[in-house]
Amino acid sequence: MKCLSVTLGKFKVSLARRFALVPLGPPLLTYKSNCKAMLTAVDGSVRLLVDRPYKAGEPIIVWCGPQPNSRLLLNYGFVDEDNPYDRIAIEASLNTEDPQYQEKRMVAQRNGKLAIQKFQVCVGKEKETISEMLPYLRLGYISDPDEMQCILSSEGDTCPVSPCSERAVLDQLVVYLKSRLAGYPTTLDEDEAMLAEGSLEPKKEVATRLVRLEKKMLHGCLQAANEFISGLPDHTVSPCPALYAPELK
């Protein structure tokens, strides 16, 4: 009989009792991100709550919790292609050398953001994340003190920016996303080809699946940014130079 070690930290179990041996393991028990059966803690024990009747010897698929694939790989050793909780982060920060840094930080905090803000890109919601980032990035491009005062005295995200600033914000996003994609040793097409061949050794295959899914989200963000550029009313406007543009990581 195989035993599976289960971490119970998310059930608020004391540190000394956070691990349990469950007499089920592969191939009888596997994990997925989009199923309903789950392991839970009840009165100091671990119980498997199933979502339907199972026959003897039939594999049981258990919910592994709302974790991105990067955590699934660390915690369980696999990547779920259909993981609805998959995500990556884009970090944006206001320029600390900006003479209006403190004012911009106050406006960001008023709108629930930090001077160094991590934006979570969730799978399938890349355009929504780019939309959420735009007001923050626009704030970083403000240079006119009168315009800054207008923003400080208003409610909401920021006052509308000029067409050239809007183009500069979107161009910065596009450059960042292309640079981040270029930082991978392989392209998305190359990952697809390697996986299609089926000749990768197991560790290499799961790592390739992980970065492939990350790249798909980044490509989704890039597509969204380009769509916003296409939607600009005047494509002849050149981006405004910005001495203190926000930083993206």
PDB file of C-alpha atoms in Angstrom:
ATOM      1  CA  MET A   1       0.000   0.000   0.000  1.00  0.00           C
ATOM      2  CA  LYS A   2       1.346   3.423  -0.951  1.00  0.00           C
ATOM      3  CA  CYS A   3       1.088   6.414   1.351  1.00  0.00           C
ATOM      4  CA  LEU A   4       0.824  10.028   0.340  1.00  0.00           C
ATOM      5  CA  SER A   5       2.181  12.849   2.509  1.00  0.00           C
ATOM      6  CA  VAL A   6      -0.331  15.704   2.742  1.00  0.00           C
ATOM      7  CA  THR A   7       0.320  19.226   4.019  1.00  0.00           C
ATOM      8  CA  LEU A   8      -2.479  20.546   6.227  1.00  0.00           C
ATOM      9  CA  GLY A   9      -1.270  24.131   6.686  1.00  0.00           C
ATOM     10  CA  LYS A  10      -4.201  25.593   4.766  1.00  0.00           C
ATOM     11  CA  PHE A  11      -6.562  23.950   7.266  1.00  0.00           C
ATOM     12  CA  LYS A  12      -4.989  25.963  10.130  1.00  0.00           C
ATOM     13  CA  VAL A  13      -3.547  22.850  11.765  1.00  0.00           C
ATOM     14  CA  SER A  14      -0.730  23.460  14.252  1.00  0.00           C
ATOM     15  CA  LEU A  15       2.802  23.328  12.845  1.00  0.00           C
ATOM     16  CA  ALA A  16       3.638  20.060  14.625  1.00  0.00           C
ATOM     17  CA  ARG A  17       0.597  18.328  13.055  1.00  0.00           C
ATOM     18  CA  ARG A  18       0.698  19.652   9.498  1.00  0.00           C
ATOM     19  CA  PHE A  19       1.562  16.373   7.815  1.00  0.00           C
ATOM     20  CA  ALA A  20      -0.466  13.193   7.470  1.00  0.00           C
ATOM     21  CA  LEU A  21       0.108   9.906   5.668  1.00  0.00           C
ATOM     22  CA  VAL A  22      -2.843   9.042   3.471  1.00  0.00           C
ATOM     23  CA  PRO A  23      -2.967   5.405   2.259  1.00  0.00           C
ATOM     24  CA  LEU A  24      -3.514   6.378  -1.372  1.00  0.00           C
ATOM     25  CA  GLY A  25      -1.032   7.314  -4.056  1.00  0.00           C
ATOM     26  CA  PRO A  26      -0.458   7.114  -7.783  1.00  0.00           C
ATOM     27  CA  PRO A  27      -1.945   5.540  -9.825  1.00  0.00           C
ATOM     28  CA  LEU A  28      -4.998   5.287  -7.564  1.00  0.00           C
ATOM     29  CA  LEU A  29      -4.957   8.975  -6.659  1.00  0.00           C
ATOM     30  CA  THR A  30      -3.978  11.927  -8.833  1.00  0.00           C
ATOM     31  CA  TYR A  31      -4.500  15.681  -8.610  1.00  0.00           C
ATOM     32  CA  LYS A  32      -6.293  18.182 -10.838  1.00  0.00           C
ATOM     33  CA  SER A  33      -7.188  21.850 -10.538  1.00  0.00           C
ATOM     34  CA  ASN A  34     -10.755  21.620 -11.816  1.00  0.00           C
ATOM     35  CA  CYS A  35     -12.374  18.710  -9.971  1.00  0.00           C
ATOM     36  CA  LYS A  36     -14.546  18.576  -6.833  1.00  0.00           C
ATOM     37  CA  ALA A  37     -13.224  15.643  -4.772  1.00  0.00           C
ATOM     38  CA  MET A  38     -10.848  16.819  -2.069  1.00  0.00           C
ATOM     39  CA  LEU A  39      -8.837  15.835   0.984  1.00  0.00           C
ATOM     40  CA  THR A  40      -9.891  17.712   4.104  1.00  0.00           C
ATOM     41  CA  ALA A  41      -9.116  17.743   7.830  1.00  0.00           C
ATOM     42  CA  VAL A  42     -11.913  16.580  10.152  1.00  0.00           C
ATOM     43  CA  ASP A  43     -11.441  16.165  13.910  1.00  0.00           C
ATOM     44  CA  GLY A  44      -7.695  15.675  13.649  1.00  0.00           C
ATOM     45  CA  SER A  45      -7.930  13.190  10.766  1.00  0.00           C
ATOM     46  CA  VAL A  46      -7.708  13.439   6.992  1.00  0.00           C
ATOM     47  CA  ARG A  47     -10.757  12.439   4.974  1.00  0.00           C
ATOM     48  CA  LEU A  48     -11.334  12.126   1.275  1.00  0.00           C
ATOM     49  CA  LEU A  49     -14.595  13.787   0.216  1.00  0.00           C
ATOM     50  CA  VAL A  50     -15.579  12.335  -3.143  1.00  0.00           C
ATOM     51  CA  ASP A  51     -17.899  13.950  -5.671  1.00  0.00           C
ATOM     52  CA  ARG A  52     -19.398  10.706  -7.032  1.00  0.00           C
ATOM     53  CA  PRO A  53     -19.439   6.936  -6.403  1.00  0.00           C
ATOM     54  CA  TYR A  54     -16.179   5.172  -7.270  1.00  0.00           C
ATOM     55  CA  LYS A  55     -15.676   1.546  -8.273  1.00  0.00           C
ATOM     56  CA  ALA A  56     -12.959  -0.597  -6.712  1.00  0.00           C
ATOM     57  CA  GLY A  57      -9.622   0.113  -8.382  1.00  0.00           C
ATOM     58  CA  GLU A  58     -10.894   3.191 -10.215  1.00  0.00           C
ATOM     59  CA  PRO A  59      -8.459   6.148 -10.046  1.00  0.00           C
ATOM     60  CA  ILE A  60      -9.575   9.030  -7.831  1.00  0.00           C
ATOM     61  CA  ILE A  61      -8.886  12.580  -8.998  1.00  0.00           C
ATOM     62  CA  VAL A  62      -8.545  15.064  -6.127  1.00  0.00           C
ATOM     63  CA  TRP A  63      -8.692  18.859  -6.181  1.00  0.00           C
ATOM     64  CA  CYS A  64      -5.255  20.284  -5.413  1.00  0.00           C
ATOM     65  CA  GLY A  65      -6.450  23.746  -4.426  1.00  0.00           C
ATOM     66  CA  PRO A  66      -6.285  27.134  -6.186  1.00  0.00           C
ATOM     67  CA  GLN A  67      -2.585  27.074  -7.057  1.00  0.00           C
ATOM     68  CA  PRO A  68      -0.763  28.348 -10.143  1.00  0.00           C
ATOM     69  CA  ASN A  69       1.212  25.806 -12.125  1.00  0.00           C
ATOM     70  CA  SER A  70       4.492  27.090 -10.710  1.00  0.00           C
ATOM     71  CA  ARG A  71       3.313  25.990  -7.251  1.00  0.00           C
ATOM     72  CA  LEU A  72       1.830  22.719  -8.527  1.00  0.00           C
ATOM     73  CA  LEU A  73       5.209  21.805  -9.971  1.00  0.00           C
ATOM     74  CA  LEU A  74       6.942  22.485  -6.651  1.00  0.00           C
ATOM     75  CA  ASN A  75       4.298  20.870  -4.448  1.00  0.00           C
ATOM     76  CA  TYR A  76       3.154  17.920  -6.581  1.00  0.00           C
ATOM     77  CA  GLY A  77       5.619  17.592  -9.428  1.00  0.00           C
ATOM     78  CA  PHE A  78       3.177  18.164 -12.288  1.00  0.00           C
ATOM     79  CA  VAL A  79       1.694  20.939 -14.442  1.00  0.00           C
ATOM     80  CA  ASP A  80      -2.043  21.103 -15.163  1.00  0.00           C
ATOM     81  CA  GLU A  81      -2.763  22.243 -18.735  1.00  0.00           C
ATOM     82  CA  ASP A  82      -6.376  23.061 -17.763  1.00  0.00           C
ATOM     83  CA  ASN A  83      -5.552  24.898 -14.529  1.00  0.00           C
ATOM     84  CA  PRO A  84      -8.072  27.771 -14.149  1.00  0.00           C
ATOM     85  CA  TYR A  85      -5.940  29.230 -11.325  1.00  0.00           C
ATOM     86  CA  ASP A  86      -2.747  29.565 -13.325  1.00  0.00           C
ATOM     87  CA  ARG A  87      -1.140  33.006 -13.227  1.00  0.00           C
ATOM     88  CA  ILE A  88       2.064  34.975 -13.567  1.00  0.00           C
ATOM     89  CA  ALA A  89       3.024  38.328 -12.066  1.00  0.00           C
ATOM     90  CA  ILE A  90       4.088  41.627 -13.603  1.00  0.00           C
ATOM     91  CA  GLU A  91       5.695  44.065 -11.175  1.00  0.00           C
ATOM     92  CA  ALA A  92       5.309  47.787 -11.800  1.00  0.00           C
ATOM     93  CA  SER A  93       6.841  50.509  -9.665  1.00  0.00           C
ATOM     94  CA  LEU A  94       6.787  54.283  -9.557  1.00  0.00           C
ATOM     95  CA  ASN A  95      10.119  55.952 -10.246  1.00  0.00           C
ATOM     96  CA  THR A  96      11.611  57.020  -6.903  1.00  0.00           C
ATOM     97  CA  GLU A  97      13.660  59.752  -8.631  1.00  0.00           C
ATOM     98  CA  ASP A  98      10.492  61.454  -9.840  1.00  0.00           C
ATOM     99  CA  PRO A  99      10.086  64.882  -8.094  1.00  0.00           C
ATOM    100  CA  GLN A 100       6.370  64.042  -7.795  1.00  0.00           C
ATOM    101  CA  TYR A 101       6.972  60.554  -6.433  1.00  0.00           C
ATOM    102  CA  GLN A 102       5.301  61.177  -3.070  1.00  0.00           C
ATOM    103  CA  GLU A 103       2.182  62.673  -4.676  1.00  0.00           C
ATOM    104  CA  LYS A 104       1.947  59.771  -7.115  1.00  0.00           C
ATOM    105  CA  ARG A 105       2.419  57.278  -4.302  1.00  0.00           C
ATOM    106  CA  MET A 106      -0.497  58.902  -2.435  1.00  0.00           C
ATOM    107  CA  VAL A 107      -2.727  58.669  -5.521  1.00  0.00           C
ATOM    108  CA  ALA A 108      -1.740  55.022  -6.053  1.00  0.00           C
ATOM    109  CA  GLN A 109      -2.532  54.169  -2.418  1.00  0.00           C
ATOM    110  CA  ARG A 110      -5.856  55.983  -2.667  1.00  0.00           C
ATOM    111  CA  ASN A 111      -6.742  53.614  -5.486  1.00  0.00           C
ATOM    112  CA  GLY A 112      -5.614  50.477  -3.693  1.00  0.00           C
ATOM    113  CA  LYS A 113      -2.170  50.194  -5.260  1.00  0.00           C
ATOM    114  CA  LEU A 114       1.371  50.386  -3.870  1.00  0.00           C
ATOM    115  CA  ALA A 115       4.490  52.222  -4.975  1.00  0.00           C
ATOM    116  CA  ILE A 116       5.753  48.770  -5.977  1.00  0.00           C
ATOM    117  CA  GLN A 117       2.710  46.899  -7.252  1.00  0.00           C
ATOM    118  CA  LYS A 118       2.428  43.302  -8.426  1.00  0.00           C
ATOM    119  CA  PHE A 119      -0.283  42.690 -11.015  1.00  0.00           C
ATOM    120  CA  GLN A 120      -1.458  39.095 -11.275  1.00  0.00           C
ATOM    121  CA  VAL A 121      -2.038  37.931 -14.839  1.00  0.00           C
ATOM    122  CA  CYS A 122      -4.622  35.156 -14.597  1.00  0.00           C
ATOM    123  CA  VAL A 123      -5.010  32.704 -17.454  1.00  0.00           C
ATOM    124  CA  GLY A 124      -7.762  33.796 -19.837  1.00  0.00           C
ATOM    125  CA  LYS A 125      -7.920  37.269 -18.268  1.00  0.00           C
ATOM    126  CA  GLU A 126      -4.833  38.844 -19.785  1.00  0.00           C
ATOM    127  CA  LYS A 127      -6.733  41.797 -21.288  1.00  0.00           C
ATOM    128  CA  GLU A 128      -8.365  42.555 -17.939  1.00  0.00           C
ATOM    129  CA  THR A 129      -4.931  42.707 -16.283  1.00  0.00           C
ATOM    130  CA  ILE A 130      -3.584  45.091 -18.932  1.00  0.00           C
ATOM    131  CA  SER A 131      -6.661  47.284 -18.418  1.00  0.00           C
ATOM    132  CA  GLU A 132      -5.992  47.281 -14.663  1.00  0.00           C
ATOM    133  CA  MET A 133      -2.368  48.275 -15.207  1.00  0.00           C
ATOM    134  CA  LEU A 134      -3.020  51.219 -17.531  1.00  0.00           C
ATOM    135  CA  PRO A 135      -4.223  53.768 -14.911  1.00  0.00           C
ATOM    136  CA  TYR A 136      -1.195  52.963 -12.744  1.00  0.00           C
ATOM    137  CA  LEU A 137       1.225  53.385 -15.645  1.00  0.00           C
ATOM    138  CA  ARG A 138      -0.499  56.576 -16.821  1.00  0.00           C
ATOM    139  CA  LEU A 139       0.062  58.033 -13.376  1.00  0.00           C
ATOM    140  CA  GLY A 140       3.790  57.499 -13.761  1.00  0.00           C
ATOM    141  CA  TYR A 141       3.811  59.523 -16.986  1.00  0.00           C
ATOM    142  CA  ILE A 142       2.317  62.650 -15.429  1.00  0.00           C
ATOM    143  CA  SER A 143       4.886  65.464 -15.412  1.00  0.00           C
ATOM    144  CA  ASP A 144       2.857  68.696 -15.249  1.00  0.00           C
ATOM    145  CA  PRO A 145       2.471  69.861 -11.589  1.00  0.00           C
ATOM    146  CA  ASP A 146      -0.949  71.400 -12.389  1.00  0.00           C
ATOM    147  CA  GLU A 147      -2.116  68.109 -13.849  1.00  0.00           C
ATOM    148  CA  MET A 148      -0.834  66.336 -10.751  1.00  0.00           C
ATOM    149  CA  GLN A 149      -2.854  68.689  -8.555  1.00  0.00           C
ATOM    150  CA  CYS A 150      -5.903  67.942 -10.678  1.00  0.00           C
ATOM    151  CA  ILE A 151      -5.423  64.239 -10.009  1.00  0.00           C
ATOM    152  CA  LEU A 152      -4.882  64.791  -6.284  1.00  0.00           C
ATOM    153  CA  SER A 153      -8.139  66.733  -6.009  1.00  0.00           C
ATOM    154  CA  SER A 154     -10.169  64.248  -8.067  1.00  0.00           C
ATOM    155  CA  GLU A 155     -11.548  60.822  -7.261  1.00  0.00           C
ATOM    156  CA  GLY A 156     -10.941  57.647  -9.221  1.00  0.00           C
ATOM    157  CA  ASP A 157      -7.797  56.553 -10.994  1.00  0.00           C
ATOM    158  CA  THR A 158      -6.304  59.495 -12.886  1.00  0.00           C
ATOM    159  CA  CYS A 159      -7.282  62.379 -15.141  1.00  0.00           C
ATOM    160  CA  PRO A 160      -7.143  61.535 -18.856  1.00  0.00           C
ATOM    161  CA  VAL A 161      -3.641  61.640 -20.303  1.00  0.00           C
ATOM    162  CA  SER A 162      -2.600  63.128 -23.621  1.00  0.00           C
ATOM    163  CA  PRO A 163      -2.680  60.920 -26.753  1.00  0.00           C
ATOM    164  CA  CYS A 164       1.133  60.882 -26.912  1.00  0.00           C
ATOM    165  CA  SER A 165       1.355  59.760 -23.259  1.00  0.00           C
ATOM    166  CA  GLU A 166      -1.198  57.018 -23.860  1.00  0.00           C
ATOM    167  CA  ARG A 167       0.841  55.777 -26.795  1.00  0.00           C
ATOM    168  CA  ALA A 168       4.005  55.915 -24.673  1.00  0.00           C
ATOM    169  CA  VAL A 169       2.364  53.853 -21.911  1.00  0.00           C
ATOM    170  CA  LEU A 170       1.237  51.178 -24.364  1.00  0.00           C
ATOM    171  CA  ASP A 171       4.572  51.167 -26.169  1.00  0.00           C
ATOM    172  CA  GLN A 172       6.364  50.623 -22.858  1.00  0.00           C
ATOM    173  CA  LEU A 173       4.130  47.635 -22.141  1.00  0.00           C
ATOM    174  CA  VAL A 174       4.774  46.151 -25.589  1.00  0.00           C
ATOM    175  CA  VAL A 175       8.549  46.577 -25.261  1.00  0.00           C
ATOM    176  CA  TYR A 176       8.506  45.018 -21.771  1.00  0.00           C
ATOM    177  CA  LEU A 177       6.416  42.007 -22.844  1.00  0.00           C
ATOM    178  CA  LYS A 178       8.582  41.363 -25.910  1.00  0.00           C
ATOM    179  CA  SER A 179      11.706  41.620 -23.764  1.00  0.00           C
ATOM    180  CA  ARG A 180      10.326  39.201 -21.188  1.00  0.00           C
ATOM    181  CA  LEU A 181       9.420  36.685 -23.886  1.00  0.00           C
ATOM    182  CA  ALA A 182      12.889  37.070 -25.417  1.00  0.00           C
ATOM    183  CA  GLY A 183      14.394  36.202 -22.027  1.00  0.00           C
ATOM    184  CA  TYR A 184      13.322  32.558 -22.387  1.00  0.00           C
ATOM    185  CA  PRO A 185      15.878  30.291 -24.062  1.00  0.00           C
ATOM    186  CA  THR A 186      13.196  28.941 -26.420  1.00  0.00           C
ATOM    187  CA  THR A 187      10.191  30.397 -28.215  1.00  0.00           C
ATOM    188  CA  LEU A 188       6.598  29.264 -27.813  1.00  0.00           C
ATOM    189  CA  ASP A 189       6.700  27.587 -31.234  1.00  0.00           C
ATOM    190  CA  GLU A 190       9.878  25.718 -30.281  1.00  0.00           C
ATOM    191  CA  ASP A 191       8.229  24.503 -27.056  1.00  0.00           C
ATOM    192  CA  GLU A 192       5.214  23.281 -29.024  1.00  0.00           C
ATOM    193  CA  ALA A 193       7.488  21.402 -31.443  1.00  0.00           C
ATOM    194  CA  MET A 194       9.502  19.729 -28.663  1.00  0.00           C
ATOM    195  CA  LEU A 195       6.357  18.612 -26.855  1.00  0.00           C
ATOM    196  CA  ALA A 196       4.825  17.327 -30.087  1.00  0.00           C
ATOM    197  CA  GLU A 197       7.897  15.146 -30.713  1.00  0.00           C
ATOM    198  CA  GLY A 198       7.374  13.427 -27.352  1.00  0.00           C
ATOM    199  CA  SER A 199      11.081  12.688 -26.880  1.00  0.00           C
ATOM    200  CA  LEU A 200      11.794  14.923 -23.867  1.00  0.00           C
ATOM    201  CA  GLU A 201      12.862  13.274 -20.612  1.00  0.00           C
ATOM    202  CA  PRO A 202      10.221  13.680 -17.858  1.00  0.00           C
ATOM    203  CA  LYS A 203      11.763  16.599 -15.942  1.00  0.00           C
ATOM    204  CA  LYS A 204      12.487  18.502 -19.137  1.00  0.00           C
ATOM    205  CA  GLU A 205       8.964  17.849 -20.411  1.00  0.00           C
ATOM    206  CA  VAL A 206       7.196  19.188 -17.312  1.00  0.00           C
ATOM    207  CA  ALA A 207       9.475  22.251 -17.240  1.00  0.00           C
ATOM    208  CA  THR A 208       8.744  22.888 -20.929  1.00  0.00           C
ATOM    209  CA  ARG A 209       5.007  22.613 -20.284  1.00  0.00           C
ATOM    210  CA  LEU A 210       5.299  25.157 -17.476  1.00  0.00           C
ATOM    211  CA  VAL A 211       7.175  27.811 -19.457  1.00  0.00           C
ATOM    212  CA  ARG A 212       4.949  27.172 -22.477  1.00  0.00           C
ATOM    213  CA  LEU A 213       1.888  28.107 -20.421  1.00  0.00           C
ATOM    214  CA  GLU A 214       3.687  31.172 -19.032  1.00  0.00           C
ATOM    215  CA  LYS A 215       4.539  32.307 -22.549  1.00  0.00           C
ATOM    216  CA  LYS A 216       0.919  31.866 -23.639  1.00  0.00           C
ATOM    217  CA  MET A 217      -0.173  34.295 -20.919  1.00  0.00           C
ATOM    218  CA  LEU A 218       2.526  36.786 -21.906  1.00  0.00           C
ATOM    219  CA  HIS A 219       1.467  36.507 -25.550  1.00  0.00           C
ATOM    220  CA  GLY A 220      -2.114  37.166 -24.414  1.00  0.00           C
ATOM    221  CA  CYS A 221      -0.949  40.331 -22.650  1.00  0.00           C
ATOM    222  CA  LEU A 222       1.006  41.399 -25.736  1.00  0.00           C
ATOM    223  CA  GLN A 223      -2.023  40.864 -27.935  1.00  0.00           C
ATOM    224  CA  ALA A 224      -4.160  42.931 -25.533  1.00  0.00           C
ATOM    225  CA  ALA A 225      -1.637  45.804 -25.525  1.00  0.00           C
ATOM    226  CA  ASN A 226      -1.500  45.807 -29.331  1.00  0.00           C
ATOM    227  CA  GLU A 227      -5.297  45.824 -29.473  1.00  0.00           C
ATOM    228  CA  PHE A 228      -5.346  48.932 -27.268  1.00  0.00           C
ATOM    229  CA  ILE A 229      -2.822  50.554 -29.622  1.00  0.00           C
ATOM    230  CA  SER A 230      -5.011  49.644 -32.606  1.00  0.00           C
ATOM    231  CA  GLY A 231      -7.952  51.271 -30.845  1.00  0.00           C
ATOM    232  CA  LEU A 232      -6.215  54.644 -30.477  1.00  0.00           C
ATOM    233  CA  PRO A 233      -7.994  57.361 -32.500  1.00  0.00           C
ATOM    234  CA  ASP A 234      -4.804  58.750 -34.085  1.00  0.00           C
ATOM    235  CA  HIS A 235      -1.964  56.417 -35.047  1.00  0.00           C
ATOM    236  CA  THR A 236       0.231  59.254 -36.288  1.00  0.00           C
ATOM    237  CA  VAL A 237       0.895  60.460 -32.733  1.00  0.00           C
ATOM    238  CA  SER A 238       4.437  59.729 -31.553  1.00  0.00           C
ATOM    239  CA  PRO A 239       5.012  58.584 -27.954  1.00  0.00           C
ATOM    240  CA  CYS A 240       5.878  61.353 -25.491  1.00  0.00           C
ATOM    241  CA  PRO A 241       9.306  61.071 -23.871  1.00  0.00           C
ATOM    242  CA  ALA A 242       9.099  60.419 -20.125  1.00  0.00           C
ATOM    243  CA  LEU A 243      11.944  61.228 -17.756  1.00  0.00           C
ATOM    244  CA  TYR A 244      10.406  59.265 -14.900  1.00  0.00           C
ATOM    245  CA  ALA A 245       8.438  56.457 -16.504  1.00  0.00           C
ATOM    246  CA  PRO A 246       7.365  53.596 -14.213  1.00  0.00           C
ATOM    247  CA  GLU A 247       9.555  50.511 -14.127  1.00  0.00           C
ATOM    248  CA  LEU A 248       8.314  47.074 -15.170  1.00  0.00           C
ATOM    249  CA  LYS A 249       9.789  43.761 -14.033  1.00  0.00           C
TER     250      LYS A 249
END
